[in-house]
PDB file of C-alpha atoms in Angstrom:
ATOM      1  CA  MET T  93      25.754   2.972  -0.058  1.00 70.00           C
ATOM      2  CA  SER T  94      22.440   3.923  -2.410  1.00 80.00           C
ATOM      3  CA  GLY T  95      22.945   1.361  -5.009  1.00 86.00           C
ATOM      4  CA  LEU T  96      22.977  -1.051  -2.583  1.00 88.00           C
ATOM      5  CA  LEU T  97      19.877   0.263  -0.746  1.00 87.00           C
ATOM      6  CA  ALA T  98      18.226   0.221  -4.414  1.00 89.00           C
ATOM      7  CA  VAL T  99      19.049  -3.200  -5.176  1.00 90.00           C
ATOM      8  CA  LEU T 100      18.073  -4.683  -1.427  1.00 89.00           C
ATOM      9  CA  GLY T 101      14.701  -2.451  -1.713  1.00 89.00           C
ATOM     10  CA  GLU T 102      13.807  -3.890  -5.130  1.00 91.00           C
ATOM     11  CA  TRP T 103      14.362  -7.212  -3.962  1.00 91.00           C
ATOM     12  CA  VAL T 104      12.143  -6.608  -0.618  1.00 88.00           C
ATOM     13  CA  TRP T 105       9.548  -4.958  -3.161  1.00 88.00           C
ATOM     14  CA  ASN T 106       9.640  -8.371  -5.380  1.00 90.00           C
ATOM     15  CA  GLN T 107       9.152 -10.525  -2.205  1.00 89.00           C
ATOM     16  CA  THR T 108       5.984  -8.543  -1.371  1.00 85.00           C
ATOM     17  CA  MET T 109       4.894  -8.847  -4.207  1.00 87.00           C
ATOM     18  CA  GLY T 110       5.157 -12.689  -4.630  1.00 89.00           C
ATOM     19  CA  VAL T 111       3.412 -13.001  -1.201  1.00 87.00           C
ATOM     20  CA  TRP T 112       0.771 -11.193  -2.672  1.00 85.00           C
ATOM     21  CA  ASN T 113       0.587 -13.282  -5.796  1.00 86.00           C
ATOM     22  CA  THR T 114       0.276 -16.281  -3.310  1.00 86.00           C
ATOM     23  CA  PHE T 115      -1.904 -14.772  -0.824  1.00 84.00           C
ATOM     24  CA  THR T 116      -4.620 -13.346  -3.497  1.00 82.00           C
ATOM     25  CA  ALA T 117      -4.823 -16.558  -5.405  1.00 85.00           C
ATOM     26  CA  MET T 118      -6.438 -18.325  -2.166  1.00 84.00           C
ATOM     27  CA  GLY T 119      -9.940 -18.268  -0.965  1.00 81.00           C
ATOM     28  CA  GLY T 120     -11.272 -15.900   2.018  1.00 80.00           C
ATOM     29  CA  ALA T 121     -11.184 -18.965   4.557  1.00 84.00           C
ATOM     30  CA  PRO T 122      -7.699 -19.635   4.470  1.00 86.00           C
ATOM     31  CA  LEU T 123      -6.192 -16.110   4.311  1.00 85.00           C
ATOM     32  CA  LEU T 124      -8.214 -15.391   7.242  1.00 86.00           C
ATOM     33  CA  GLY T 125      -6.827 -18.452   9.025  1.00 88.00           C
ATOM     34  CA  LEU T 126      -3.555 -17.671   8.378  1.00 87.00           C
ATOM     35  CA  THR T 127      -3.965 -14.099   9.487  1.00 89.00           C
ATOM     36  CA  ALA T 128      -4.637 -15.410  12.535  1.00 91.00           C
ATOM     37  CA  LEU T 129      -2.088 -18.129  12.894  1.00 91.00           C
ATOM     38  CA  PHE T 130       0.710 -15.089  11.696  1.00 91.00           C
ATOM     39  CA  GLY T 131      -1.184 -12.690  14.215  1.00 90.00           C
ATOM     40  CA  PHE T 132      -0.806 -15.641  17.002  1.00 92.00           C
ATOM     41  CA  ALA T 133       3.020 -16.715  16.103  1.00 91.00           C
ATOM     42  CA  GLY T 134       4.330 -13.585  16.126  1.00 90.00           C
ATOM     43  CA  ARG T 135       2.561 -12.495  19.870  1.00 90.00           C
ATOM     44  CA  LEU T 136       4.414 -15.766  21.277  1.00 91.00           C
ATOM     45  CA  MET T 137       7.629 -14.753  19.526  1.00 90.00           C
ATOM     46  CA  SER T 138       7.197 -11.802  21.070  1.00 89.00           C
ATOM     47  CA  ARG T 139       6.376 -13.433  24.677  1.00 89.00           C
ATOM     48  CA  LEU T 140       9.468 -15.372  24.109  1.00 88.00           C
ATOM     49  CA  ALA T 141      11.747 -12.899  23.733  1.00 86.00           C
ATOM     50  CA  CYS T 142      10.423 -11.823  27.008  1.00 86.00           C
ATOM     51  CA  CYS T 143      11.970 -14.628  28.681  1.00 85.00           C
ATOM     52  CA  GLY T 144      15.310 -15.180  27.112  1.00 78.00           C
ATOM     53  CA  GLY T 145      19.056 -13.776  26.814  1.00 85.00           C
ATOM     54  CA  ARG T 146      19.765 -11.450  24.371  1.00 88.00           C
ATOM     55  CA  MET T 147      20.814 -13.440  21.286  1.00 89.00           C
ATOM     56  CA  LEU T 148      17.008 -14.852  21.982  1.00 88.00           C
ATOM     57  CA  ARG T 149      15.680 -11.111  22.126  1.00 90.00           C
ATOM     58  CA  VAL T 150      17.401 -10.369  18.758  1.00 91.00           C
ATOM     59  CA  ALA T 151      16.161 -13.621  16.943  1.00 91.00           C
ATOM     60  CA  ALA T 152      12.671 -13.511  18.568  1.00 90.00           C
ATOM     61  CA  LEU T 153      11.769 -10.053  17.951  1.00 91.00           C
ATOM     62  CA  THR T 154      13.100 -10.223  14.584  1.00 92.00           C
ATOM     63  CA  ALA T 155      10.935 -13.426  13.804  1.00 92.00           C
ATOM     64  CA  ALA T 156       7.762 -11.594  15.495  1.00 92.00           C
ATOM     65  CA  THR T 157       8.312  -8.590  13.052  1.00 92.00           C
ATOM     66  CA  PHE T 158       8.474 -10.677  10.094  1.00 91.00           C
ATOM     67  CA  LEU T 159       5.437 -12.677  11.058  1.00 92.00           C
ATOM     68  CA  TRP T 160       3.230  -9.366  11.907  1.00 92.00           C
ATOM     69  CA  ALA T 161       4.345  -8.366   8.208  1.00 91.00           C
ATOM     70  CA  LEU T 162       3.212 -11.109   6.641  1.00 90.00           C
ATOM     71  CA  GLY T 163      -0.095 -11.229   8.856  1.00 91.00           C
ATOM     72  CA  VAL T 164      -0.486  -7.280   7.303  1.00 91.00           C
ATOM     73  CA  VAL T 165       0.227  -8.332   3.816  1.00 90.00           C
ATOM     74  CA  ALA T 166      -2.223 -11.715   4.455  1.00 89.00           C
ATOM     75  CA  SER T 167      -4.924  -9.501   5.819  1.00 90.00           C
ATOM     76  CA  LEU T 168      -4.602  -7.220   3.357  1.00 88.00           C
ATOM     77  CA  ALA T 169      -4.944  -9.608   0.419  1.00 87.00           C
ATOM     78  CA  TRP T 170      -7.960 -11.018   2.484  1.00 87.00           C
ATOM     79  CA  MET T 171      -9.972  -7.992   2.385  1.00 85.00           C
ATOM     80  CA  TRP T 172      -9.068  -7.308  -1.448  1.00 83.00           C
ATOM     81  CA  THR T 173     -10.143 -10.782  -2.337  1.00 82.00           C
ATOM     82  CA  MET T 174     -13.057 -10.012   0.211  1.00 81.00           C
ATOM     83  CA  LEU T 175     -13.994  -6.746  -1.637  1.00 77.00           C
ATOM     84  CA  LEU T 176     -13.661  -8.038  -5.435  1.00 73.00           C
ATOM     85  CA  SER T 177     -16.197 -11.051  -4.471  1.00 69.00           C
ATOM     86  CA  ARG T 178     -18.058  -8.400  -3.477  1.00 68.00           C
ATOM     87  CA  ILE T 179     -18.048  -5.912  -5.983  1.00 70.00           C
ATOM     88  CA  PRO T 180     -21.149  -6.993  -8.107  1.00 69.00           C
ATOM     89  CA  TRP T 181     -23.700  -6.414  -5.963  1.00 68.00           C
ATOM     90  CA  LEU T 182     -21.815  -3.112  -3.667  1.00 64.00           C
ATOM     91  CA  LEU T 183     -22.143  -1.182  -7.368  1.00 66.00           C
ATOM     92  CA  PRO T 184     -25.798  -1.142  -7.144  1.00 69.00           C
ATOM     93  CA  LEU T 185     -26.126  -0.409  -3.662  1.00 65.00           C
ATOM     94  CA  VAL T 186     -23.326   2.694  -4.265  1.00 62.00           C
ATOM     95  CA  GLY T 187     -25.257   3.690  -7.320  1.00 62.00           C
ATOM     96  CA  SER T 188     -28.369   4.008  -5.548  1.00 62.00           C
ATOM     97  CA  LEU T 189     -27.218   6.153  -2.667  1.00 59.00           C
ATOM     98  CA  GLY T 190     -26.019   8.373  -4.865  1.00 58.00           C
ATOM     99  CA  SER T 191     -29.361   9.144  -6.144  1.00 56.00           C
ATOM    100  CA  LEU T 192     -30.689   9.660  -2.349  1.00 50.00           C
TER     101      LEU T 192
END
């Protein structure tokens, strides 16, 4: 059982890193749009789960969880992209704060 969990964990990690690499290759504006889109779609799926039967509820909540996870990865990639583009002017500012 632990071998199966190790393989599953490695597969999930590789998929997450693939999505991360795709998202960090994008610019800031598309990433912000994707974050909003994933959040909205996750919210829509969770609302859909409230009005259906058991099978629809399970499928919609699974899809909502997946979309929210993608939204989290996209928002983290957006923050990473924005921070890296701001580092050249942040470093002197942080250095000057240390001398206060």
